[in-house]
Short mmCIF file of C-alpha atoms in Angstrom, two decimals:
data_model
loop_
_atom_site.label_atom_id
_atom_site.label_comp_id
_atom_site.label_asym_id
_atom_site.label_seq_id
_atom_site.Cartn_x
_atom_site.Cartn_y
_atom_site.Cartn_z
CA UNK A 12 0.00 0.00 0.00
CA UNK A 13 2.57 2.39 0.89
CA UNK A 14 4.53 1.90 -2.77
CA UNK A 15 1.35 2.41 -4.55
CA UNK A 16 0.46 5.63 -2.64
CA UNK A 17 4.17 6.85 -3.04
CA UNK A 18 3.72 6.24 -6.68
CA UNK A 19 0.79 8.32 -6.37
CA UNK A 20 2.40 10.67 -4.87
CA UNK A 21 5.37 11.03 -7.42
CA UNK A 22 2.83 11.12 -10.26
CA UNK A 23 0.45 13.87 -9.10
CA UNK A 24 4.12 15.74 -7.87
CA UNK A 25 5.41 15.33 -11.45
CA UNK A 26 2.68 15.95 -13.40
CA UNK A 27 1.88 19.50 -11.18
CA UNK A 28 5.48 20.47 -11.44
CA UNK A 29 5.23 19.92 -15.42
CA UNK A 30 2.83 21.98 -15.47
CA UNK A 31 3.63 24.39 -13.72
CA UNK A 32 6.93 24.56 -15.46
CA UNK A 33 4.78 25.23 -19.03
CA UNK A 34 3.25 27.93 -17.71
CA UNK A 35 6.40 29.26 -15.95
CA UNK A 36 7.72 29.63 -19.61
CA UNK A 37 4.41 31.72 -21.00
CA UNK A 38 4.64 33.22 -17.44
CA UNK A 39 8.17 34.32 -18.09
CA UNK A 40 7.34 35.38 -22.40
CA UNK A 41 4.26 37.59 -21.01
CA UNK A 42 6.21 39.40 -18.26
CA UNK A 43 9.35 40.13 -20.80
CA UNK A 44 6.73 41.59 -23.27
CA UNK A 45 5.53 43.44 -20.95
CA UNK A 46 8.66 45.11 -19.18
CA UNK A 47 9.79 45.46 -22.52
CA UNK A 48 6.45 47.03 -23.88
CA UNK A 49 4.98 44.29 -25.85
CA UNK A 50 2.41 42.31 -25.89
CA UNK A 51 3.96 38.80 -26.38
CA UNK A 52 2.31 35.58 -26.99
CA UNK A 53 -1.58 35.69 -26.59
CA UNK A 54 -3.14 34.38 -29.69
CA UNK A 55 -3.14 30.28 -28.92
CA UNK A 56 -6.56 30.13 -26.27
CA UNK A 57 -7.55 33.06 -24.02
CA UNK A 58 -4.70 35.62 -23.22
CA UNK A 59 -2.21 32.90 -24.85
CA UNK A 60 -2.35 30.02 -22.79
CA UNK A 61 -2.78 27.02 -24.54
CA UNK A 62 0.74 28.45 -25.97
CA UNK A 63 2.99 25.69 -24.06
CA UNK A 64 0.72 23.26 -25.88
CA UNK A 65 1.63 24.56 -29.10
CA UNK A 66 5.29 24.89 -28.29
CA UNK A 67 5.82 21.12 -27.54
CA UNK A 68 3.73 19.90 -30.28
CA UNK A 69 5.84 22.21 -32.65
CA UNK A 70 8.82 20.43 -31.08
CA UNK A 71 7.73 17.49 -30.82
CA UNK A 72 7.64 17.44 -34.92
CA UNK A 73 10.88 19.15 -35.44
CA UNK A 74 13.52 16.76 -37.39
CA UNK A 75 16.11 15.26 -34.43
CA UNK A 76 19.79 17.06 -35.73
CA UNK A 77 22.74 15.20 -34.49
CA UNK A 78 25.64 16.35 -35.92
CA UNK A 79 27.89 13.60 -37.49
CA UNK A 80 31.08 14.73 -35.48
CA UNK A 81 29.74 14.38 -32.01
CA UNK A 82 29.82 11.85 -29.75
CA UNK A 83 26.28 10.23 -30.47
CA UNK A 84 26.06 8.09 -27.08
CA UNK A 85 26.90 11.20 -24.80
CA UNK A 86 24.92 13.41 -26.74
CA UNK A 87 21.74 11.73 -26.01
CA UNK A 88 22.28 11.29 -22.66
CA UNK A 89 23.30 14.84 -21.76
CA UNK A 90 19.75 16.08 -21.33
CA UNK A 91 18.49 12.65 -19.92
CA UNK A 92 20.99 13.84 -16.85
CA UNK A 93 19.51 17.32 -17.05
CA UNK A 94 16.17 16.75 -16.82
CA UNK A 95 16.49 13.44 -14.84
CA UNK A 96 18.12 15.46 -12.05
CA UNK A 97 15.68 18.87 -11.92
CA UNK A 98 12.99 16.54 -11.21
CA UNK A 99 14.37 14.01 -8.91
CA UNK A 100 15.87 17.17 -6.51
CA UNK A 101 11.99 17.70 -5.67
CA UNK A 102 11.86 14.39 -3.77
CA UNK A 103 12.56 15.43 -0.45
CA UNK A 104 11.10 18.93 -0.19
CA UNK A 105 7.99 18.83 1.91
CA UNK A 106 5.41 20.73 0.11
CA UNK A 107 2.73 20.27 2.85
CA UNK A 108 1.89 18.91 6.29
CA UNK A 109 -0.22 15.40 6.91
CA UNK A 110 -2.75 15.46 4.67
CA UNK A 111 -6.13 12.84 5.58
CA UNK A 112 -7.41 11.44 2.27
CA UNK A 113 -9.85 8.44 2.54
CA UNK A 114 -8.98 7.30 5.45
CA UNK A 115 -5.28 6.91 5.32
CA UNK A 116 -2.59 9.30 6.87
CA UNK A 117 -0.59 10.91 4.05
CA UNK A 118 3.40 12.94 4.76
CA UNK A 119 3.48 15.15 1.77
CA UNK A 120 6.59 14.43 1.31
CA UNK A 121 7.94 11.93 -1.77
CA UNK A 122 10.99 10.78 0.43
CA UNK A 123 11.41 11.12 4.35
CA UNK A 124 15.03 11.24 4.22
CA UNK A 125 17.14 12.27 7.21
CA UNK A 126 20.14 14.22 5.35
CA UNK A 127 17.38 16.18 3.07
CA UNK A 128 19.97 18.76 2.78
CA UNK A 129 23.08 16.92 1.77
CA UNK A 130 20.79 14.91 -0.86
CA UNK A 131 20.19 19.03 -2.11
CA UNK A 132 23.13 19.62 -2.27
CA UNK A 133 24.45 16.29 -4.10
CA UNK A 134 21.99 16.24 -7.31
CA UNK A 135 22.59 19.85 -7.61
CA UNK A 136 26.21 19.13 -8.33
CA UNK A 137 24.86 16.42 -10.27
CA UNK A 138 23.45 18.94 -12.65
CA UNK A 139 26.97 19.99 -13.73
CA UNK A 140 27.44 17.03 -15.64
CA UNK A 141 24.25 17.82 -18.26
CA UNK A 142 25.46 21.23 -19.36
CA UNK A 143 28.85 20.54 -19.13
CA UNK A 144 28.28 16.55 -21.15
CA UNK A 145 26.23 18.37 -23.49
CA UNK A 146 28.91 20.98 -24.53
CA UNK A 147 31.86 18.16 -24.80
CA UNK A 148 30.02 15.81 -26.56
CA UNK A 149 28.86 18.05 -29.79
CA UNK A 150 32.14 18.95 -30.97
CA UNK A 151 31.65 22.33 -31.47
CA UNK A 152 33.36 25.49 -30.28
CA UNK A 153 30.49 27.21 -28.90
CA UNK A 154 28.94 24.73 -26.87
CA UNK A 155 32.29 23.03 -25.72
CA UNK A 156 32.81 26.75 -23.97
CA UNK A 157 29.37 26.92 -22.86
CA UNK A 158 29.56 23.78 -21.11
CA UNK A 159 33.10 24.78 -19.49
CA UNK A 160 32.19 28.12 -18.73
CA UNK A 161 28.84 26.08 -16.85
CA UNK A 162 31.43 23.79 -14.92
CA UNK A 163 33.21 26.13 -13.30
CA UNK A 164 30.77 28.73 -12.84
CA UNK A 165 28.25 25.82 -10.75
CA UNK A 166 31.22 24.20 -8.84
CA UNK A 167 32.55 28.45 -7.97
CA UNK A 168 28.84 29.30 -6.28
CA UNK A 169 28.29 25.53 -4.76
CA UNK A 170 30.58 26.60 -2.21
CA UNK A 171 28.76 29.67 -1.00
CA UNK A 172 25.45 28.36 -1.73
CA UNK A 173 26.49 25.03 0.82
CA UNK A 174 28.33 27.73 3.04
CA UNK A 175 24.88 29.97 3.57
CA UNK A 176 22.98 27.05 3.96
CA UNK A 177 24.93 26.01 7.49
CA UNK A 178 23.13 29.25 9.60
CA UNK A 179 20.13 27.24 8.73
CA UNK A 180 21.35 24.24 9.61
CA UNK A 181 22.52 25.75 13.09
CA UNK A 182 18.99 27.20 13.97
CA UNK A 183 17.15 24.03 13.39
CA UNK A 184 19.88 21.37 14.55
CA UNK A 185 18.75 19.02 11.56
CA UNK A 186 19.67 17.90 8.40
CA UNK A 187 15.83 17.02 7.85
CA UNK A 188 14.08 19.17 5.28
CA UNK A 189 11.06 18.82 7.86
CA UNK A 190 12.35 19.89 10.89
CA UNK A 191 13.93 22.96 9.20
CA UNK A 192 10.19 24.25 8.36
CA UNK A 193 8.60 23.18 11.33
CA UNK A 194 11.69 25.41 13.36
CA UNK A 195 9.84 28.33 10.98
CA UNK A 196 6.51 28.13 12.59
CA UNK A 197 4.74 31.49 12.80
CA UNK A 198 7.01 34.10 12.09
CA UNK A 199 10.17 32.66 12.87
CA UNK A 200 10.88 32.54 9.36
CA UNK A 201 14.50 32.14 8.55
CA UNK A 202 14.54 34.95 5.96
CA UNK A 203 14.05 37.19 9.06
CA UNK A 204 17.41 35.12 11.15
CA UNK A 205 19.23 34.79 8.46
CA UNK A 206 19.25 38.10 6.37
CA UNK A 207 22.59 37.52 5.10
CA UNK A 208 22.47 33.87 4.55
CA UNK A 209 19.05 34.22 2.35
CA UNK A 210 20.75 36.80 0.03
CA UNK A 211 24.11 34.72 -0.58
CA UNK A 212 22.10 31.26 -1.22
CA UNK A 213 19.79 33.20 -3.50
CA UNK A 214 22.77 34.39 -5.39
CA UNK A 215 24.16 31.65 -5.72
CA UNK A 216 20.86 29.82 -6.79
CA UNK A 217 20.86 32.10 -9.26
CA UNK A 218 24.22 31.43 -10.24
CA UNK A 219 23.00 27.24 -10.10
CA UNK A 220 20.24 27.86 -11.97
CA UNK A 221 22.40 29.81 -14.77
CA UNK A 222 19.49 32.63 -14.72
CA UNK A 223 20.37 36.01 -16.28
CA UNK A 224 22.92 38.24 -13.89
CA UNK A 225 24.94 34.82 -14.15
CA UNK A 226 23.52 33.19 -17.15
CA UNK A 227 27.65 32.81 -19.01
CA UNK A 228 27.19 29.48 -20.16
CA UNK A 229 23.71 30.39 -22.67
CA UNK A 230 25.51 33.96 -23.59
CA UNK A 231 23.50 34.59 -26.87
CA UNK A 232 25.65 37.24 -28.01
CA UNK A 233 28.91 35.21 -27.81
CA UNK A 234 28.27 31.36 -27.86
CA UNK A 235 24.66 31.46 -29.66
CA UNK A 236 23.12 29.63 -27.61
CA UNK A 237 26.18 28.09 -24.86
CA UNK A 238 25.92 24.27 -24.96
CA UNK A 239 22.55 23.57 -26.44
CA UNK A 240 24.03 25.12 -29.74
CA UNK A 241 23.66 21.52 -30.94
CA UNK A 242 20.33 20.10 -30.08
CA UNK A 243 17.31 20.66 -31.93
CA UNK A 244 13.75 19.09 -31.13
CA UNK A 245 12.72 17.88 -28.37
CA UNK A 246 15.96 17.15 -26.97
CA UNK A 247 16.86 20.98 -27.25
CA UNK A 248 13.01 21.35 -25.26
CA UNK A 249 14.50 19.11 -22.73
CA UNK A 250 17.23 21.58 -21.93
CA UNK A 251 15.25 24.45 -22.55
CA UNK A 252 12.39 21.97 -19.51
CA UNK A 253 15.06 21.56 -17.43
CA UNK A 254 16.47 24.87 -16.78
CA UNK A 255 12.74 25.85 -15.94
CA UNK A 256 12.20 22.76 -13.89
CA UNK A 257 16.02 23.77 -11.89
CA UNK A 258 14.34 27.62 -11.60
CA UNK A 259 11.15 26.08 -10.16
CA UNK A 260 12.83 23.77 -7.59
CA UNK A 261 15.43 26.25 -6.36
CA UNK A 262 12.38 28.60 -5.98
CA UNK A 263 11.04 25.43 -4.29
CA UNK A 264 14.48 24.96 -2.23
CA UNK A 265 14.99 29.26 -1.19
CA UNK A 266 11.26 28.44 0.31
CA UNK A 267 11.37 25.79 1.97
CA UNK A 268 14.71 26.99 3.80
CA UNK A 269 14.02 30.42 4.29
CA UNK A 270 10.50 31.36 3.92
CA UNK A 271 8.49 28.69 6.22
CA UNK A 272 8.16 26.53 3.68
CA UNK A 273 4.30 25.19 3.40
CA UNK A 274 4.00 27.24 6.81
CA UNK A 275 0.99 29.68 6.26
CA UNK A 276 0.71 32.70 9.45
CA UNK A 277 -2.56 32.87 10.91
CA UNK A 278 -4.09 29.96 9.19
CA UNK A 279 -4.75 27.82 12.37
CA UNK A 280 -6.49 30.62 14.10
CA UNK A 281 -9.39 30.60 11.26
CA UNK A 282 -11.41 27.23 12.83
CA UNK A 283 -11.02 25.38 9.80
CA UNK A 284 -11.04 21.65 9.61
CA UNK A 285 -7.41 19.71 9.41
CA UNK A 286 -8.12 18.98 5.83
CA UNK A 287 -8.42 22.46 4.61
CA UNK A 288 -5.64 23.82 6.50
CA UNK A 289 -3.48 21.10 4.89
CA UNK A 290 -4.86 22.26 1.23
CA UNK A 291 -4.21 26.02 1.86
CA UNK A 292 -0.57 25.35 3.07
CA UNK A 293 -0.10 23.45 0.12
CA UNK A 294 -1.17 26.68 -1.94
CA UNK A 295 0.59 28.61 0.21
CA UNK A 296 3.56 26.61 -0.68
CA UNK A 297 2.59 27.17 -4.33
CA UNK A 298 1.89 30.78 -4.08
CA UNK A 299 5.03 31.68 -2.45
CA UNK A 300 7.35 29.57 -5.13
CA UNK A 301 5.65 31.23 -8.13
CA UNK A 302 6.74 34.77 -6.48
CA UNK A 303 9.92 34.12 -6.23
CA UNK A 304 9.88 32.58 -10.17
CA UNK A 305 8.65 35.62 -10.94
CA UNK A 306 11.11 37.27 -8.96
CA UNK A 307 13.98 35.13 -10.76
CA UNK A 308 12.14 36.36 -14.37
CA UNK A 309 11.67 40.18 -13.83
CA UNK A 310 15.67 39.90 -12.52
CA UNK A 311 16.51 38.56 -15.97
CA UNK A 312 14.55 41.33 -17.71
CA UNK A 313 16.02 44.21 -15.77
CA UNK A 314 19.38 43.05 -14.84
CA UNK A 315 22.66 43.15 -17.58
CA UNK A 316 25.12 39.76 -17.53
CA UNK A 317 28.27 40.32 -15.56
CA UNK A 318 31.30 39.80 -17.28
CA UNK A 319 33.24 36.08 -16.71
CA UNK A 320 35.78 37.38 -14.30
CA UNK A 321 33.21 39.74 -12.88
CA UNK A 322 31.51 36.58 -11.69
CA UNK A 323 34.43 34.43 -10.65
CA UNK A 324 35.46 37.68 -8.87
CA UNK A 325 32.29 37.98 -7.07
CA UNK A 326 31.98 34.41 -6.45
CA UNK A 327 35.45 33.85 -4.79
CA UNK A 328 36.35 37.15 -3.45
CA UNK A 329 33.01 38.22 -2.16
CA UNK A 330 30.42 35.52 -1.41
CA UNK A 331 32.71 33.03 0.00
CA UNK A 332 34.08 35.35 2.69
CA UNK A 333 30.55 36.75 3.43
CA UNK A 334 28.63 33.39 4.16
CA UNK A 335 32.05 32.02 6.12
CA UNK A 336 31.09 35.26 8.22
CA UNK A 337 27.45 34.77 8.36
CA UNK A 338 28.39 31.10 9.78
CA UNK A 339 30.63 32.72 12.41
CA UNK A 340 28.22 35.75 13.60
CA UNK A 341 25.10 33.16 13.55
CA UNK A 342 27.09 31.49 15.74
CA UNK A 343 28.02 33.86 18.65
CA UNK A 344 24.43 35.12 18.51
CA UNK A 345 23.04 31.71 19.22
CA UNK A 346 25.04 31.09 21.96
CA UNK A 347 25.17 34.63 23.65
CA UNK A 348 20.74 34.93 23.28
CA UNK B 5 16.79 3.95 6.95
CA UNK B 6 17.54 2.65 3.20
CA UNK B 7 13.77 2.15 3.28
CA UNK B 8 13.40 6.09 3.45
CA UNK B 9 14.83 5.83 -0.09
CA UNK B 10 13.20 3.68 -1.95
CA UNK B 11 10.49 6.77 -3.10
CA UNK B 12 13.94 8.33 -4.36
CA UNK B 13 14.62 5.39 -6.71
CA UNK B 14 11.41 5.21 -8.43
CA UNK B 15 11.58 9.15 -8.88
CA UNK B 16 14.29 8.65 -10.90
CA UNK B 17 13.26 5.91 -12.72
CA UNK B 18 10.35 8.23 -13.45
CA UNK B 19 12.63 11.41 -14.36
CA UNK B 20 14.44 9.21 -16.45
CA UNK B 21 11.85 7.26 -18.02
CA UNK B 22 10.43 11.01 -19.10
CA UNK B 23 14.05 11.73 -19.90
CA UNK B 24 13.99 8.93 -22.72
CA UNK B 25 10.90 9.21 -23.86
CA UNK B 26 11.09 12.45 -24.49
CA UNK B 27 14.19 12.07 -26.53
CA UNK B 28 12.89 9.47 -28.75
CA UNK B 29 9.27 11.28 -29.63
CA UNK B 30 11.08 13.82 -31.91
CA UNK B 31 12.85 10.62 -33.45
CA UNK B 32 9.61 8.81 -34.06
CA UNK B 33 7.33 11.80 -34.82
CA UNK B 34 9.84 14.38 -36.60
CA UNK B 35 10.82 14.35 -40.30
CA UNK B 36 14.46 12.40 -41.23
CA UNK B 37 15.97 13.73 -44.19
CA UNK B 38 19.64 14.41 -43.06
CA UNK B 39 22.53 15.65 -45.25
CA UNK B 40 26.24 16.90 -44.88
CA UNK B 41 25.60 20.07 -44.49
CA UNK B 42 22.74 19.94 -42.17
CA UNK B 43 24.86 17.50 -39.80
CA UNK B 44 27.71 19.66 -39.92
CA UNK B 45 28.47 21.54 -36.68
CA UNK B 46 27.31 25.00 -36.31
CA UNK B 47 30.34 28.01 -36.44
CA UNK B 48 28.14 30.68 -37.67
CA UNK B 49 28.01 29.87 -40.69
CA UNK B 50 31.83 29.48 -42.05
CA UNK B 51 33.74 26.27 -42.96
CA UNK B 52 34.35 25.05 -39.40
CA UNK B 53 38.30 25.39 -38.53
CA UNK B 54 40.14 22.90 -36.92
CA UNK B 55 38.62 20.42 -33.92
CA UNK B 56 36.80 21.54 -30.84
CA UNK B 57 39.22 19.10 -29.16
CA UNK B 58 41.46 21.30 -27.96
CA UNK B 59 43.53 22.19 -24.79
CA UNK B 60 41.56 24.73 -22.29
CA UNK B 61 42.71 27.43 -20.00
CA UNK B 62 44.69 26.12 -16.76
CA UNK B 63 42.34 28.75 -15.07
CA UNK B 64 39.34 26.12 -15.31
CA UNK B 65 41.16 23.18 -14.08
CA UNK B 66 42.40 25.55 -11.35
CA UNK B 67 39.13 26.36 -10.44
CA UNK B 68 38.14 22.89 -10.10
CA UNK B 69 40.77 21.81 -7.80
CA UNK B 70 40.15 24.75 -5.45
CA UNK B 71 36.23 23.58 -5.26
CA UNK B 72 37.18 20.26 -4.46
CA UNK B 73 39.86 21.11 -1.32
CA UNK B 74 37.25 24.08 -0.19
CA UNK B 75 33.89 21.71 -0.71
CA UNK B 76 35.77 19.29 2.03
CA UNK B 77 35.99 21.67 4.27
CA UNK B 78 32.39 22.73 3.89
CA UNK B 79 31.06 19.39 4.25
CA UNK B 80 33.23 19.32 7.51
CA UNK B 81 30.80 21.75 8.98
CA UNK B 82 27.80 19.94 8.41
CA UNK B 83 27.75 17.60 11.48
CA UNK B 84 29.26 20.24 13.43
CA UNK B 85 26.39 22.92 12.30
CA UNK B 86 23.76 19.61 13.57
CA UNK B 87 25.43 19.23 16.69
CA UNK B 88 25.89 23.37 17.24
CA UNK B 89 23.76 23.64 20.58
CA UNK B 90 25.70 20.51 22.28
CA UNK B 91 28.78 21.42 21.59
CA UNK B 92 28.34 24.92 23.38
CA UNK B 93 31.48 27.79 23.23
CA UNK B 94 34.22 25.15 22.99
CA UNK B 95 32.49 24.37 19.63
CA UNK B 96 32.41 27.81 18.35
CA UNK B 97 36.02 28.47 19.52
CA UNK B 98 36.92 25.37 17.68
CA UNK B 99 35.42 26.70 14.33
CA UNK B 100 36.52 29.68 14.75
CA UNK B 101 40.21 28.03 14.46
CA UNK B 102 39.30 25.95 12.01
CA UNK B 103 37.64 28.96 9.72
CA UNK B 104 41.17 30.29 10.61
CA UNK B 105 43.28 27.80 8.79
CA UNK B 106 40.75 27.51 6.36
CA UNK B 107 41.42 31.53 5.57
CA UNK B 108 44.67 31.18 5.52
CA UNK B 109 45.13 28.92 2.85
CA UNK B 110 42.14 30.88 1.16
CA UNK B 111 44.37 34.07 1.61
CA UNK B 112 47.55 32.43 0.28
CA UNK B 113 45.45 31.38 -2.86
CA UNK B 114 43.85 34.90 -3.28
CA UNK B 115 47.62 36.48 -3.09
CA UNK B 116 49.10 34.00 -5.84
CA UNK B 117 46.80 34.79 -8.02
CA UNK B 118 44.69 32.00 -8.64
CA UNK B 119 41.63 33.41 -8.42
CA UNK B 120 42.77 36.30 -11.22
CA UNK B 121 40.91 36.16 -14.56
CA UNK B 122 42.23 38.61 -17.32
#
């Protein structure tokens, strides 16, 4: 019983994320046309969206290009990796409390795993190996330095982003994605203890996520499109999917760490029944991730690309010494309060 | 405890299996009519020059050794970050010498330039 409501749960998880993901993309082609005074996509269904339908059908009927010099096996698993790992991160996140559906006890949670955190941390750097697989294996200038240009820009802001992460760790005492939101009850939402720390990891999830200030490896103006240069049909929508999907979990991740997760203020004080509470914290949940993608997209829109040593500059210099700090003075103030 | 992650390995079988089928539809739906010049790699339009096959900057590789030594040392401060509250001041002092080290080599990097890009 337990597998088949787990596999439930991964399909219903999946499928919401996908979907959400489409309409992250129109979300992301209205709001450019509008801060840049157009009106952008609103012809396929009311106000344009039955658009992402359109897209992957046009995709999905696009010839498959693989270009005879690359490295055929490699190529086609490049954005297997890429999209495998944006969805499987979403695993441990809790996106909601218990939940009581026809008489049995549901953790909305995919995985109850004790080092949540760590598990983060490890398919992030997991993700490296897409973008940078992807740019070795077409044998092609432009998306060979894409994908190197990826590498050691994701492997530079790992360190701060596993750095700011530790004040978390400190106030919670857990590894446990659970704990970690259930220490944010109320108001005691990290974003509040941990000023410093929120602004570093979303940095450097911005850097992770290769999103404009930091998007290097995709550079249109000097490496046409970085390391997808070489994919065409759906295999190019699978990159184009999975940076989406890595925007929508590390909105997911910044959340769950930082602003109380599926924790919604006030809610328990309205009389409801358990079973509504646990549906309006899982739209709370919901809500507060598509702010912060829309956060992520009206950055990219108003924001110019920093140069390459710009970002290893601010990277290395900057954001490494700032979270070690943030560790340090998170530390006295624990123990002196 | 492995139990707990069992739900992990059918989400990847299931981000996989998407993965691959995904690949394959524009191979079974999409037109096939490939030729040299289609399947040649993209250089904006010239003859390409040369192989892509060739040595990188040492800055990279550089870059990729200092993440490994300084991701050890974050992962060091993991279990200490868990066990913050029991370990009281003498834990704090102890990071606090071990951050100190930890700058030090950071500092010698910094000063031989290995963290210079132009």
């Amino acid at each position: 019983m337990e597998i088949i409501i787990t596999i439930i749960k991964i399909i219903v998880v999946l499928g919401v994320m996908l979907g959400c993901v489409a309409y992250i993309v129109l979300l992301e082609r209205r709001l450019s046309a509008g801060i840049q005074n157009r009106i952008g996509p609103n012809r396929v269904g009311w106000q344009g969206l039955l658009q992402p339908i359109a897209d992957v059908m046009k995709l999905v009927f696009k010839e498959d290009i693989v270009p005879t010099k690359a490295n055929r096996f490699i190529h086609d698993l490049a954005p297997i990796i890429s999209i495998g790992v944006a969805m499987t991160t979403f695993a441990v996140i809790p996106f909601g409390d218990r939940i009581n559906l026809f008489g049995y006890d549901i953790k909305l949670q995919i995985a109850d795993v004790n080092i949540g955190i760590l598990y983060i941390l490890a398919l992030t750097s997991l993700g490296v190996y897409g973008l940078t697989l992807s740019g070795w294996s077409s044998n092609s200038k432009y998306p060979l330095l894409g994908g190197i240009r990826s590498s050691a820009q994701m492997i530079s802001y790992e360190l701060s982003m596993g750095l700011s992460i530790i004040g978390v760790i400190m106030i919670a005492g857990s590894l446990e994605l659970d704990t970690i939101v259930e220490a944010q009850a109320g108001w005691r939402w990290n974003i509040i203890l941990q000023p410093i720390g929120f602004i570093t990891f979303v940095v450097a999830a911005f850097a992770e996520t290769n999103r404009l200030p930091f998007d290097l490896p995709e550079a249109e103006p000097e490496l046409v499109a970085g390391y997808h240069t070489e994919y065409s049909g759906m295999k190019f929508a699978l990159f184009y999917l999975s940076e989406y999907a890595n925007m929508f979990v590390a909105s997911a991740i910044i959340t769950t760490l930082f602003l109380g997760g599926w924790q919604v203020p006030f809610v328990h004080s309205l009389g409801l029944p358990d079973f509504w509470v646990s549906v309006i914290q899982v739209f709370g949940f919901l809500f507060k991730i598509i702010l912060i993608v829309a956060f992520f997209i009206i950055i990219r829109w108003t924001i110019p690309r920093f140069r390459y040593d710009q970002l290893m500059n601010l990277g290395w210099k900057f954001m490494l010494p700032i979270a070690i700090l943030n560790l340090l003075i998170t530390g006295l103030i624990i123990l002196l309060i | 405890m492995l139990v707990d992650y069992i739900p992990v390995g059918i989400m990847i079988v299931f981000g996989v299996a998407f993965g691959l089928f995904m690949m394959k539809a524009s191979e079974w739906f999409g037109p096939k009519n490939p030729n040299e010049i289609k399947q040649s790699i993209y250089e904006s339009g010239m003859e390409p020059i040369r192989s892509a096959r060739e040595r990188m900057s040492i800055k990279y590789y550089m870059v990729a050794m200092l993440f490994i030594i300084f991701d050890i040392e974050v992962v060091f401060m993991y279990p200490w970050a868990v066990n913050f509250r029991q370990l009281g001041m003498f834990g704090l002092i102890e990071m606090f010498i071990f951050v100190a080290i930890l700058m030090a080599g950071f500092v010698y990097v910094w000063k031989k330039g290995a963290l210079k890009w132009d």
